[in-house]
PDB file of C-alpha atoms in Angstrom:
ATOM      1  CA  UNK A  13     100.990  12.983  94.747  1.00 39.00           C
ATOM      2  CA  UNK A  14     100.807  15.332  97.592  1.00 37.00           C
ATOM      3  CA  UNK A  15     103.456  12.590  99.674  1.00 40.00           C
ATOM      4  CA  UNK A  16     105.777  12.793  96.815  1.00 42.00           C
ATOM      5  CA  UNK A  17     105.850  15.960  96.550  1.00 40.00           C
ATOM      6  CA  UNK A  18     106.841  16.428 100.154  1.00 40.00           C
ATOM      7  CA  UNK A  19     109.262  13.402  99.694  1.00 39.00           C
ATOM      8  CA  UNK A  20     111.190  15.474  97.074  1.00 40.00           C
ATOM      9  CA  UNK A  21     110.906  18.622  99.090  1.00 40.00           C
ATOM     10  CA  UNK A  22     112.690  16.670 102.415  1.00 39.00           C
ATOM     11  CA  UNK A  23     109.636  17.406 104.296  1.00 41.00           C
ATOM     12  CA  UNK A  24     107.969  14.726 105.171  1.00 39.00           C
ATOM     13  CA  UNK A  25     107.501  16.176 108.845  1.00 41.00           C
ATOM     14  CA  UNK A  26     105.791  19.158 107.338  1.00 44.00           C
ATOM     15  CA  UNK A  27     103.366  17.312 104.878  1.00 43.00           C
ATOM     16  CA  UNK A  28     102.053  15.686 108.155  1.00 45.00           C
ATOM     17  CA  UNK A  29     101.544  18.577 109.935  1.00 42.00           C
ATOM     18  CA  UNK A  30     100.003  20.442 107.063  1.00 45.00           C
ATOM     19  CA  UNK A  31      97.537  17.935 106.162  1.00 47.00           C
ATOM     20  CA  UNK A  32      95.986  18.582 109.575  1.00 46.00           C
ATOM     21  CA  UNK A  33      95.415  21.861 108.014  1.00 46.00           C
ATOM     22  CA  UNK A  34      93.704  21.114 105.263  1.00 47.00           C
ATOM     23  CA  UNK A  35      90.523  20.812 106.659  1.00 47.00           C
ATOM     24  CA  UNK A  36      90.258  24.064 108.058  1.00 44.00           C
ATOM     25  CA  UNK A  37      92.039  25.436 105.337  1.00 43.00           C
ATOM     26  CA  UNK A  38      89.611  24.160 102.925  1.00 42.00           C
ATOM     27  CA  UNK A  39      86.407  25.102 104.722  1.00 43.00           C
ATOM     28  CA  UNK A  40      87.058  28.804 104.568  1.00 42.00           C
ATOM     29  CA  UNK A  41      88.876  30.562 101.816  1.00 42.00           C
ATOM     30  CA  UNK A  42      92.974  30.873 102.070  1.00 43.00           C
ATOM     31  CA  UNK A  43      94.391  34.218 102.641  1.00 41.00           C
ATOM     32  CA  UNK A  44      97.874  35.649 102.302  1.00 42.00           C
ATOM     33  CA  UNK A  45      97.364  37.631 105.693  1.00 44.00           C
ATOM     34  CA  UNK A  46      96.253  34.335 107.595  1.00 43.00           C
ATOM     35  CA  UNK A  47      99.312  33.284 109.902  1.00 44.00           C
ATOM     36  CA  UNK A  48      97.710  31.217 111.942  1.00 43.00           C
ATOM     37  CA  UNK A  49      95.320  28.508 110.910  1.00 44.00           C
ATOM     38  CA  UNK A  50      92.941  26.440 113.342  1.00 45.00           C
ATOM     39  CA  UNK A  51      93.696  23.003 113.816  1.00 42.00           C
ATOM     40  CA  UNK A  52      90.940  21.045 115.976  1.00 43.00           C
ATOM     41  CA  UNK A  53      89.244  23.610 117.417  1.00 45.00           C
ATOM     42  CA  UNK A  54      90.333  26.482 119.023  1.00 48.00           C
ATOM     43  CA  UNK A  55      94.034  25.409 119.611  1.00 53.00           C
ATOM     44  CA  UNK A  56      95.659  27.221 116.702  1.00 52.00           C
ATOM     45  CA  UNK A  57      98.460  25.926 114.557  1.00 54.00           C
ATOM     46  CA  UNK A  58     101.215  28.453 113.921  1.00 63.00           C
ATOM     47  CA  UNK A  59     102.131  28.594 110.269  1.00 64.00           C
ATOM     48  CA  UNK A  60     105.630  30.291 108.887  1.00 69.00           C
ATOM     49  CA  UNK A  61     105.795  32.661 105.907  1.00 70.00           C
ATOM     50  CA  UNK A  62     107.588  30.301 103.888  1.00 65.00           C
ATOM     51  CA  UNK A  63     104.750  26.904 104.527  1.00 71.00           C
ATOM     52  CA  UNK A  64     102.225  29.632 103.008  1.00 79.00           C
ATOM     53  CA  UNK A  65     102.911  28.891  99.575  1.00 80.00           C
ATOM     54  CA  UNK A  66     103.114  25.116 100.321  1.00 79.00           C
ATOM     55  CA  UNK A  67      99.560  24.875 102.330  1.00 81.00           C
ATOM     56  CA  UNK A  68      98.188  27.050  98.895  1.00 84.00           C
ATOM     57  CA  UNK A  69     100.111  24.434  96.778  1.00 83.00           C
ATOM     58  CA  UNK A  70      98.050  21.342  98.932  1.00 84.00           C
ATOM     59  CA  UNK A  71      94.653  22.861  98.703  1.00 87.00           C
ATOM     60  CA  UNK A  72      95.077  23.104  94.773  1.00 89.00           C
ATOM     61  CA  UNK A  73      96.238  19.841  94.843  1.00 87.00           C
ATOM     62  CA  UNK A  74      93.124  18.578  96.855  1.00 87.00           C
ATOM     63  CA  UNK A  75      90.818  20.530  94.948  1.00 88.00           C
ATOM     64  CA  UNK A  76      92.393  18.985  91.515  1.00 87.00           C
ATOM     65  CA  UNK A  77      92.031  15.177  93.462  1.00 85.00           C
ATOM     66  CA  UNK A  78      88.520  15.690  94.100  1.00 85.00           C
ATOM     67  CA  UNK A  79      87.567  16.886  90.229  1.00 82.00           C
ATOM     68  CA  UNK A  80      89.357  14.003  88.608  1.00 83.00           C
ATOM     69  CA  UNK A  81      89.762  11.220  91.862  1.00 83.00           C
ATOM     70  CA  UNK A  82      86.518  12.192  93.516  1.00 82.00           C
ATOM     71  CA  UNK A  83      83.211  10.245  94.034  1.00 82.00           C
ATOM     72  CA  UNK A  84      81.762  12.115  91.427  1.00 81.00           C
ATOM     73  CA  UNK A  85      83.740  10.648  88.434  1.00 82.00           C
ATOM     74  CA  UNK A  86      82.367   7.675  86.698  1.00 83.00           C
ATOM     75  CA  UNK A  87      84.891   5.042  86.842  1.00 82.00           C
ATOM     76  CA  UNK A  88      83.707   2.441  84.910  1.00 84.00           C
ATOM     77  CA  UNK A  89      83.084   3.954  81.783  1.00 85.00           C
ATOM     78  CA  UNK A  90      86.482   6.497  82.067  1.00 83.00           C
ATOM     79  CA  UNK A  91      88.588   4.408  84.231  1.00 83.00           C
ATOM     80  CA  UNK A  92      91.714   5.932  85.785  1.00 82.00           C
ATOM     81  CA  UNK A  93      95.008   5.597  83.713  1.00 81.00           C
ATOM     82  CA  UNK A  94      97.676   3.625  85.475  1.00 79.00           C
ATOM     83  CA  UNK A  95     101.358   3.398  84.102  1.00 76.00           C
ATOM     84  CA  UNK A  96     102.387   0.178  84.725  1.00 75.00           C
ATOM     85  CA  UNK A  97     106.094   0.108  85.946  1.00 73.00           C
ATOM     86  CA  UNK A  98     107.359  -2.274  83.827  1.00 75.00           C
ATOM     87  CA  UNK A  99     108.421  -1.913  80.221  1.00 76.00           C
ATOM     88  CA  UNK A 100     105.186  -3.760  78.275  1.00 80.00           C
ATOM     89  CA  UNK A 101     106.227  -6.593  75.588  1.00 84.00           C
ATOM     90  CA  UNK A 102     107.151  -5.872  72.653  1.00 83.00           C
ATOM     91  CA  UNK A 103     107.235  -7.580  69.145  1.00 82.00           C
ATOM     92  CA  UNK A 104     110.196  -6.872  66.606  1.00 77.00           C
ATOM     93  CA  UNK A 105     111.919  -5.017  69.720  1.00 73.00           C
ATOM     94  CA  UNK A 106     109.934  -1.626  68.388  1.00 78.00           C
ATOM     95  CA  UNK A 107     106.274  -2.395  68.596  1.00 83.00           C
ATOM     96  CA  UNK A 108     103.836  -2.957  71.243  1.00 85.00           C
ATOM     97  CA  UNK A 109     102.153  -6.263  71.610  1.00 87.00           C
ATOM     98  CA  UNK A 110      99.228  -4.460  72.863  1.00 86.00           C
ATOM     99  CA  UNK A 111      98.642  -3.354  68.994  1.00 86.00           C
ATOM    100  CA  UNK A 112      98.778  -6.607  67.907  1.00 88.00           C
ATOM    101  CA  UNK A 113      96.057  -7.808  70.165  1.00 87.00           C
ATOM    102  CA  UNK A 114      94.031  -4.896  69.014  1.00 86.00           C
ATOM    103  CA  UNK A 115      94.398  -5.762  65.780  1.00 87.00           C
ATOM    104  CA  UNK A 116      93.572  -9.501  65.630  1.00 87.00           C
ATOM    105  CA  UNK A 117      89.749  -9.385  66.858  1.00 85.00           C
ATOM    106  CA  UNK A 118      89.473  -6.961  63.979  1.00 85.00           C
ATOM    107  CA  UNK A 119      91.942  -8.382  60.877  1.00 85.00           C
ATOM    108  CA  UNK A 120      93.094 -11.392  62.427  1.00 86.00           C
ATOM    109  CA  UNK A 121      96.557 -13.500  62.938  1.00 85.00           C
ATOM    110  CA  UNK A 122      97.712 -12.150  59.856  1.00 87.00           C
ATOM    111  CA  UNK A 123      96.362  -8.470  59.909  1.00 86.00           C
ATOM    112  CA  UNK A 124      98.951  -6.445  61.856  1.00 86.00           C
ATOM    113  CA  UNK A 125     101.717  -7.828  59.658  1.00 87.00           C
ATOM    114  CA  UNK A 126      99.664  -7.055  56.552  1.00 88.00           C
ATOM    115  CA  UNK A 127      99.266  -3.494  58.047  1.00 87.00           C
ATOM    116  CA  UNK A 128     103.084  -3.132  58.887  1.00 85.00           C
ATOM    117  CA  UNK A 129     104.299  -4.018  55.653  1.00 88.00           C
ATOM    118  CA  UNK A 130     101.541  -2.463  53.728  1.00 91.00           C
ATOM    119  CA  UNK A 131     102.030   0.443  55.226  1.00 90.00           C
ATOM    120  CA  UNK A 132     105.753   0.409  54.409  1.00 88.00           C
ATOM    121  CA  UNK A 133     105.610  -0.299  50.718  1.00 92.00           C
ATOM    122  CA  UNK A 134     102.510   2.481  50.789  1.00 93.00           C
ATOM    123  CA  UNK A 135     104.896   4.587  52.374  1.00 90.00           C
ATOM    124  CA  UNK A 136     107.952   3.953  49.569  1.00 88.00           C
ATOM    125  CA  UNK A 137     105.679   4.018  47.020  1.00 91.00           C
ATOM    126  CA  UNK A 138     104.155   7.088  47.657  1.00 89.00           C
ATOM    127  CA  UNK A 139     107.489   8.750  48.368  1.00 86.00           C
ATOM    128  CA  UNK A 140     106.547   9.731  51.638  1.00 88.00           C
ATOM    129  CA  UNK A 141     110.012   8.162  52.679  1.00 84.00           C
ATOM    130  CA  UNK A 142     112.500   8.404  50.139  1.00 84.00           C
ATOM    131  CA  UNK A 143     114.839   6.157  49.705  1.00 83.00           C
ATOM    132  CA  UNK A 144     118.352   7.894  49.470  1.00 83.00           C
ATOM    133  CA  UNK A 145     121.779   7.743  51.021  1.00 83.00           C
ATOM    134  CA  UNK A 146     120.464   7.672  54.414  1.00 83.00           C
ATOM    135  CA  UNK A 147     118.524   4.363  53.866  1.00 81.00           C
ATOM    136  CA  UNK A 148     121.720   3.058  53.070  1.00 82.00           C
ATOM    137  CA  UNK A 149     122.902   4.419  56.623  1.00 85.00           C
ATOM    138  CA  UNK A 150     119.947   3.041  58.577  1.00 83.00           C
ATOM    139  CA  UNK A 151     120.064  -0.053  57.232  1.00 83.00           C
ATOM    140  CA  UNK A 152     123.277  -0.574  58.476  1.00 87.00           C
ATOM    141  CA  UNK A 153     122.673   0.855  61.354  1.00 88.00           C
ATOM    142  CA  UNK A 154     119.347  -0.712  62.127  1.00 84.00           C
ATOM    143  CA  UNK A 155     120.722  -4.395  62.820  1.00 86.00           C
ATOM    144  CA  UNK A 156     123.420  -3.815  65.097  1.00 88.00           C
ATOM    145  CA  UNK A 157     121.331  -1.500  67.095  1.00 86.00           C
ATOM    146  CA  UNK A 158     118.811  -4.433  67.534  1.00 82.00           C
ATOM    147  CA  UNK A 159     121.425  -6.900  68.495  1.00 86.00           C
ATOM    148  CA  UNK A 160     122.604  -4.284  71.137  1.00 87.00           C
ATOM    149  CA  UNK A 161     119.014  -3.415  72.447  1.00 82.00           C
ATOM    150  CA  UNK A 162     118.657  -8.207  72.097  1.00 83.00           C
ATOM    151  CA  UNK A 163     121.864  -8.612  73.902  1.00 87.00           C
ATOM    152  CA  UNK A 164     122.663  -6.101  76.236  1.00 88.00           C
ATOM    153  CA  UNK A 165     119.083  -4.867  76.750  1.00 83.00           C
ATOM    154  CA  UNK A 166     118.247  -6.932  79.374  1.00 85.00           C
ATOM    155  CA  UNK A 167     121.868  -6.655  81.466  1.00 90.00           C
ATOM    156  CA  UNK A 168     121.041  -2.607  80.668  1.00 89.00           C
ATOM    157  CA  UNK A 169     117.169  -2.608  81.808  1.00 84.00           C
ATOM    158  CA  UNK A 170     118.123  -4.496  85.231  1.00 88.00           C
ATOM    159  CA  UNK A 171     120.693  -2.340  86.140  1.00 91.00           C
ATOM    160  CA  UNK A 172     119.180   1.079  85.597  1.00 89.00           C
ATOM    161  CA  UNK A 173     115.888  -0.291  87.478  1.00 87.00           C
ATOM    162  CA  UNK A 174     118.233  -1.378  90.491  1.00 92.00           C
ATOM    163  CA  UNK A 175     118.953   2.687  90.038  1.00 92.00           C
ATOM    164  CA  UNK A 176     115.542   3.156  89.831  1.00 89.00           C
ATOM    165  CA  UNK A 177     114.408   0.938  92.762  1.00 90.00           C
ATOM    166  CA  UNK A 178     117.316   2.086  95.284  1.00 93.00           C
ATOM    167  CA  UNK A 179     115.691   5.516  94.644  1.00 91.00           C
ATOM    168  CA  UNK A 180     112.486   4.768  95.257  1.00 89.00           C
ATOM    169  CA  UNK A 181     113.274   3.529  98.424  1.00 91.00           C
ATOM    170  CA  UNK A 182     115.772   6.475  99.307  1.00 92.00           C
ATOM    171  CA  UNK A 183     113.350   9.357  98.371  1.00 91.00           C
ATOM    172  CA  UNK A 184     109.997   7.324  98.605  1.00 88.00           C
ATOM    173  CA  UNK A 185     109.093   4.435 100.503  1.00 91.00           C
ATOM    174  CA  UNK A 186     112.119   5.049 103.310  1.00 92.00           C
ATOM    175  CA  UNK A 187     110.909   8.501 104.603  1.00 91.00           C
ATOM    176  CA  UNK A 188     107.260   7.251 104.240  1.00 91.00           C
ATOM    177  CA  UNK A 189     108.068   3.741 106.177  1.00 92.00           C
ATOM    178  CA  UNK A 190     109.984   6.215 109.022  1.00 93.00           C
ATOM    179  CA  UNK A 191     106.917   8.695 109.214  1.00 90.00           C
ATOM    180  CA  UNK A 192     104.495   5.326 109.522  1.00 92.00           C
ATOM    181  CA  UNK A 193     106.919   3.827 112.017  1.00 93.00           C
ATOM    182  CA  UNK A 194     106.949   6.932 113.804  1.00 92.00           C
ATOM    183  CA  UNK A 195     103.216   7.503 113.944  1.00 91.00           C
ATOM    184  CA  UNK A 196     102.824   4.103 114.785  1.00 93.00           C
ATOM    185  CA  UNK A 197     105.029   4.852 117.979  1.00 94.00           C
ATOM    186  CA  UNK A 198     103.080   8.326 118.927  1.00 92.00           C
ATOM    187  CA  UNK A 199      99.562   6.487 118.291  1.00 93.00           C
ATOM    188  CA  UNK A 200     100.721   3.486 121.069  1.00 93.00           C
ATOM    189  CA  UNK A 201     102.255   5.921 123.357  1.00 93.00           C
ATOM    190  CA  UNK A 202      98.864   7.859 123.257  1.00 91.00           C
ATOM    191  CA  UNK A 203      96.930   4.372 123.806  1.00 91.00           C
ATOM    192  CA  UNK A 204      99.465   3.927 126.753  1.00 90.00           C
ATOM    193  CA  UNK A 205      98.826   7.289 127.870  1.00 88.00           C
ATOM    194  CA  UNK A 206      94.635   6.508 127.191  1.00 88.00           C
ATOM    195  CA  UNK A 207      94.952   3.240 129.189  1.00 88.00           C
ATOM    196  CA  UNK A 208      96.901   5.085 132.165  1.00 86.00           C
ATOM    197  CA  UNK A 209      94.606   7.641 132.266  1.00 84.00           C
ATOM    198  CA  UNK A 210      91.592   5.119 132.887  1.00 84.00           C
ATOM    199  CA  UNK A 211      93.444   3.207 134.955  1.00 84.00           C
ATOM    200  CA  UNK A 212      93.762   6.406 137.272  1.00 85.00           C
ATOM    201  CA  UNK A 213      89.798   7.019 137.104  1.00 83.00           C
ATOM    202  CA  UNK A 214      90.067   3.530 138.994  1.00 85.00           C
ATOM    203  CA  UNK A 215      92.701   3.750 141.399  1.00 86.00           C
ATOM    204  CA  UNK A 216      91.016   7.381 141.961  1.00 87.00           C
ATOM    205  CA  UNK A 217      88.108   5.630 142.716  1.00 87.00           C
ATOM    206  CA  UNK A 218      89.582   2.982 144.868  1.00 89.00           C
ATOM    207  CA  UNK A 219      91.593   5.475 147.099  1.00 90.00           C
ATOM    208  CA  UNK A 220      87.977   7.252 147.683  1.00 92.00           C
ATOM    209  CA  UNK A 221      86.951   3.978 148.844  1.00 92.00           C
ATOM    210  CA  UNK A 222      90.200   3.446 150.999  1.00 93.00           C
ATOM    211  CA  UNK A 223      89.607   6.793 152.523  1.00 94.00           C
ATOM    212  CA  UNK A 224      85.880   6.247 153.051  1.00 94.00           C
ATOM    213  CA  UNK A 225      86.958   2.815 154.815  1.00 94.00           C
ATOM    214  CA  UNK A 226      89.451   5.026 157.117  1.00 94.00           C
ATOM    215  CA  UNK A 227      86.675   7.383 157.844  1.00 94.00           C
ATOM    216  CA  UNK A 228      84.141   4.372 158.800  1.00 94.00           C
ATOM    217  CA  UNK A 229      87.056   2.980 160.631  1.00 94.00           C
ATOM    218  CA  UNK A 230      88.086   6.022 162.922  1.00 94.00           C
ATOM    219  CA  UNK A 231      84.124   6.969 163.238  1.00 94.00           C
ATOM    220  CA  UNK A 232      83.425   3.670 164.638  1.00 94.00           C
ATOM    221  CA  UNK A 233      86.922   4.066 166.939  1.00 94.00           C
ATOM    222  CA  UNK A 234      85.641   7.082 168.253  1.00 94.00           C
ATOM    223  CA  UNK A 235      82.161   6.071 168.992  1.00 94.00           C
ATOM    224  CA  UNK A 236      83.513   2.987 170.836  1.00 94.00           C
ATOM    225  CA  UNK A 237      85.713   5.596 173.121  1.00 94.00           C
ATOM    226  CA  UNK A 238      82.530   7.145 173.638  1.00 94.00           C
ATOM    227  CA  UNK A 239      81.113   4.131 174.925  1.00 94.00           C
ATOM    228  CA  UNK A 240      83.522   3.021 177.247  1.00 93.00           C
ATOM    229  CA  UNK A 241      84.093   6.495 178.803  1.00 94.00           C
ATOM    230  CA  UNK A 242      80.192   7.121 179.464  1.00 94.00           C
ATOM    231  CA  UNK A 243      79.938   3.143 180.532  1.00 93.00           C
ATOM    232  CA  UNK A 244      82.832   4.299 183.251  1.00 93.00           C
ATOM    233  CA  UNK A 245      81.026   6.759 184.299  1.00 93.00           C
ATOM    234  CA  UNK A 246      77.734   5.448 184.485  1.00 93.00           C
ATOM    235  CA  UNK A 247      79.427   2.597 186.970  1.00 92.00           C
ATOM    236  CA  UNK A 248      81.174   5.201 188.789  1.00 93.00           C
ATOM    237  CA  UNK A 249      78.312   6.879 189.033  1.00 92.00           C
ATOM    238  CA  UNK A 250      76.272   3.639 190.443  1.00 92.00           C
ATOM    239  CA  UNK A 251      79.401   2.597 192.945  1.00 92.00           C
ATOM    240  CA  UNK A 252      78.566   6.028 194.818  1.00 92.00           C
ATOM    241  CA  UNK A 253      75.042   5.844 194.578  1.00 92.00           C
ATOM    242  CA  UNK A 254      75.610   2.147 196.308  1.00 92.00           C
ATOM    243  CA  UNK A 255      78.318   3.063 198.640  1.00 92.00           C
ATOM    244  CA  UNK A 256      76.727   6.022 199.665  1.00 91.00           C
ATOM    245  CA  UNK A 257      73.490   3.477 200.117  1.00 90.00           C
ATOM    246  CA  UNK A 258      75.445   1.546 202.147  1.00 90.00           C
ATOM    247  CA  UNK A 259      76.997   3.817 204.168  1.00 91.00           C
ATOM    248  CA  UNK A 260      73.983   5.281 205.296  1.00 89.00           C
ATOM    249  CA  UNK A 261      72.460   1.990 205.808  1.00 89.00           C
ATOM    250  CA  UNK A 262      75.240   0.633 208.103  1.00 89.00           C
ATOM    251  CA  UNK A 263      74.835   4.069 209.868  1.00 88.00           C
ATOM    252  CA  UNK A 264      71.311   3.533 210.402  1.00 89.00           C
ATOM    253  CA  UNK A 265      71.853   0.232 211.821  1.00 87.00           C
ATOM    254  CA  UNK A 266      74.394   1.408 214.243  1.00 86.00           C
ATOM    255  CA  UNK A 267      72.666   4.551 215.431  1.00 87.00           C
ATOM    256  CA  UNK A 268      69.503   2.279 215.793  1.00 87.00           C
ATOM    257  CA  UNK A 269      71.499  -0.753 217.862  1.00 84.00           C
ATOM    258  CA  UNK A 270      73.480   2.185 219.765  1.00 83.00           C
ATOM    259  CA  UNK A 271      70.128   4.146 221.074  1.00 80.00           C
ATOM    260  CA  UNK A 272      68.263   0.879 221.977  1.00 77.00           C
ATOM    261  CA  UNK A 273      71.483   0.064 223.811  1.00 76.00           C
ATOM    262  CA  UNK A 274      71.832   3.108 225.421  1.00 77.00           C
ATOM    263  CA  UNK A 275      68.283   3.210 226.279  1.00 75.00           C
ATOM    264  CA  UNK A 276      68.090  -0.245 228.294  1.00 72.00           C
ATOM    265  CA  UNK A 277      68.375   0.663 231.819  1.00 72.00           C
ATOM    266  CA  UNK A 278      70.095  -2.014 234.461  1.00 75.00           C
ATOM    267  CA  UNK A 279      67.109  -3.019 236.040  1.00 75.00           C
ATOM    268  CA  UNK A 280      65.538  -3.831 232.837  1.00 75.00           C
ATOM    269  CA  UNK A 281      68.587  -5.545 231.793  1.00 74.00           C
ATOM    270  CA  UNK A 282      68.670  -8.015 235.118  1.00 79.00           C
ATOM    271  CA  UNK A 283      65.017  -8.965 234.561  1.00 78.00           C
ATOM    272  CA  UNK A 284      65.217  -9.459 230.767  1.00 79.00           C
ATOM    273  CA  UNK A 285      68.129 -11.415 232.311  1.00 80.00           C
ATOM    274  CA  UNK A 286      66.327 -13.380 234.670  1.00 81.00           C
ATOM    275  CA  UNK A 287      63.455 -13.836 232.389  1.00 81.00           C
ATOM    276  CA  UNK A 288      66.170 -15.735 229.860  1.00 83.00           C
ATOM    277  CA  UNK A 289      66.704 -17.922 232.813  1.00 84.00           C
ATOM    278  CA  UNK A 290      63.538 -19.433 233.748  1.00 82.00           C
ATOM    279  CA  UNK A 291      62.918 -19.562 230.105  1.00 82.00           C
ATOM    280  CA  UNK A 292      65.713 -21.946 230.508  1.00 82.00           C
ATOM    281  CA  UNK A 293      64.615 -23.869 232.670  1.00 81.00           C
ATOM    282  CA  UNK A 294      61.116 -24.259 231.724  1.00 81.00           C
ATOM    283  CA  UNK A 295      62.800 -26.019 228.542  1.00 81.00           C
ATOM    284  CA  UNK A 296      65.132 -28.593 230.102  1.00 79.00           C
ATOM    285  CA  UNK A 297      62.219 -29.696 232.475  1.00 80.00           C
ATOM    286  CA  UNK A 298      60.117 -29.638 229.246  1.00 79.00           C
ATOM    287  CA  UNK A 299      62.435 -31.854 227.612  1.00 77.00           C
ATOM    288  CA  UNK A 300      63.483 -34.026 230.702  1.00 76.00           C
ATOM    289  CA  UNK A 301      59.610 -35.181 230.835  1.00 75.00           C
ATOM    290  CA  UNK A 302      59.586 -35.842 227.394  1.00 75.00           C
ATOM    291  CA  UNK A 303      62.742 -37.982 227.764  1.00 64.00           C
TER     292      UNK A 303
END
């Protein structure tokens, strides 16, 4: 009820946006002075002067739904009333088949036609419908009328529900199709949005990572400069140690080889000379007796 309504009205736009209200709406009491009711919280909903009356007009409407469409309403012994859209069939062109069916569990085959004529002659006979001038009329009137209605019925019946159905769609099931259609669109661009947004807790996540990586990477760069620096100067350190080692060493040696040089005197010299000599030749006589 509440769609068509809107449908009629041109705003379909507006009924969605209201019912958003209603909730809030109905939880507290509806005031003329109330401009701007909440919708979802604390992000309020701006509401014009002239969608007053309508959101008033929706909560009666919701309030009247839940006394006579609510939970609370016993459906199977008061069922709700449907008007079926189609004309229902009909015997003599006038009467409802539905009475005849009533009728026959209770009077049988026969009973309804009993009842229809009975009623009739009770009716003349009674002069409850007099018979005059008029009957004259109607009973001229009365068959070509039913010809018309057998004929042309039909031919009439299809075309006005073509009217009938192109309307429908027009003011109806169109504007309700677009605003599904359209919903439809805003619901999968929010899922997009949804799915994007996770997605970004994850590549988020994975660029801490990358950056962590980059840290480990440059940390472990920089401790291996560290290394190499203190391992060159540890060696440099050790080649001066050592050449300073040697240095001193080879100037030990010489100082000790140039003071026992300088202290040999010539005498000493010719006699350490001379000794070498018969040492000499104490070994080649050795080894001539031997040979």
């Amino acid at each position: 009820m509440l769609s068509r309504l809107a449908l009629k009205s041109g705003s379909v736009g507006r009924l969605c946006v209201l019912q958003r209200c209603l909730p809030q709406i109905t939880a507290r009491p509806s005031s003329s002075d109330s401009k701007t009711p909440a919708v979802g919280g604390d992000k309020p909903l701006p509401v014009l002067p002239q969608h007053q009356a309508m959101i008033e007009d929706m909560v009666r409407w919701t309030k009247a739904n839940e006394v006579f469409y609510g939970k609370d309403r016993d459906t199977v012994n008061f069922p709700i009333l449907k008007m079926s859209p189609e004309k229902p069939k009909m015997r003599f062109l006038v009467i409802p088949q539905e009475w005849f069916d009533a009728l026959y569990t209770r009077t049988g085959v026969t009973g309804p036609y009993l009842l229809t004529y009975g009623l009739a002659a009770t009716l003349v006979s009674k002069e409850i419908f007099i018979v005059d001038h008029v009957f004259a009329d109607l009973m001229m009137l009365t068959p070509p009328v039913l010809l018309a209605t057998y004929f042309w019925g039909p031919k009439v019946g299809t075309w006005f529900q073509k009217r009938i159905d192109k309307e429908n769609h027009l003011i109806y099931e169109k504007p309700i199709a677009d605003t599904k259609t359209s919903c439809t669109k805003q619901i999968a661009k929010l899922e997009t949005a949804k799915e994007a947004l996770d997605a970004t807790k994850d590549f988020v996540h994975a660029q801490k990572e990358y950056v962590l990586l980059q840290l480990e990477a440059s940390y472990r760069e920089r401790l291996n400069k560290v290394y190499t620096e203190v391992k060159k100067r540890l060696d440099f350190k050790m080649e001066v140690q050592n050449a300073q080692r040697r240095f001193e060493q080879e100037h030990m040696v010489n100082w000790i080889t140039s003071n026992v040089v300088k202290s040999i005197t010539p005498k000493e010299e010719e006699k350490s000379i001379a000794d070498c000599i018969a040492n000499l030749k104490k070994l080649s006589q050795a080894q001539s007796a031997t040979a």
